[in-house]
């Protein structure tokens, strides 16, 4: 699955490079379960609306998104929900496109592929962090974000802790492998970000929630 900076890049693409802090923290919230001591494949599937090893249909994603939005009309909550559902859609499309190509083209054992994947997507994190004008700003913005619980999937404490762990990881330059990706190239990942953002924009309009994509400071409330 894509790592945080790819999710942040999609958030930036959707909001004219001005995603709200709560959109950002929501866009990594489904992975907050990783702060638990023991995480199973089923646990991860549960937070991502996966059933029988299959990502949710677009219809189920829409139904879930609208149901969670209706729980609270506060802007910050709705931004968080938008980010959460955007994460799931991005994971779905990553699996179907760029990751499927990696599985097809990369030779080696499961562990060798895993090592290659982790190194390349780690590098992409730093390419996006240092190479995009919004890179450092989203990390700063993320620090300001209030975490919400997304019941029954993840708790507020889990989301908050995971956010802090990801910020710390991105701020540690020793985590950059300093390699040139072969499978997850900057060009391929940039294309994925643009295409996925375009698809999400279409979905947001179809679901009647495109008003949530207003850039921060442009016709969008700033209070919770």
mmCIF file of C-alpha atoms in Angstrom, residues 1 4-5 21 31 91 99-100 115 121 124 127 139 145 153-154 160 167 171 176 179 220:
data_model
loop_
_atom_site.group_PDB
_atom_site.id
_atom_site.type_symbol
_atom_site.label_atom_id
_atom_site.label_comp_id
_atom_site.label_asym_id
_atom_site.label_seq_id
_atom_site.Cartn_x
_atom_site.Cartn_y
_atom_site.Cartn_z
ATOM 1 C CA UNK A 1 0.000 0.000 0.000
ATOM 2 C CA UNK A 4 1.852 8.552 4.060
ATOM 3 C CA UNK A 5 3.442 11.038 1.647
ATOM 4 C CA UNK A 21 -4.865 19.274 8.892
ATOM 5 C CA UNK A 31 -3.214 2.454 9.213
ATOM 6 C CA UNK A 91 -5.006 1.805 -1.436
ATOM 7 C CA UNK A 99 1.585 -2.370 -7.208
ATOM 8 C CA UNK A 100 0.170 -4.963 -9.607
ATOM 9 C CA UNK A 115 12.647 -5.556 0.955
ATOM 10 C CA UNK A 121 8.564 3.465 -1.233
ATOM 11 C CA UNK A 124 9.496 8.017 -2.659
ATOM 12 C CA UNK A 127 11.340 12.494 -2.900
ATOM 13 C CA UNK A 139 4.102 17.745 7.888
ATOM 14 C CA UNK A 145 -4.335 18.115 13.502
ATOM 15 C CA UNK A 153 -12.044 0.823 13.433
ATOM 16 C CA UNK A 154 -9.402 2.874 15.280
ATOM 17 C CA UNK A 160 -2.745 10.404 17.504
ATOM 18 C CA UNK A 167 5.970 12.709 11.626
ATOM 19 C CA UNK A 171 11.806 14.170 10.132
ATOM 20 C CA UNK A 176 16.021 7.843 3.439
ATOM 21 C CA UNK A 179 18.461 4.919 -3.943
ATOM 22 C CA UNK A 220 -14.041 26.518 4.221
#
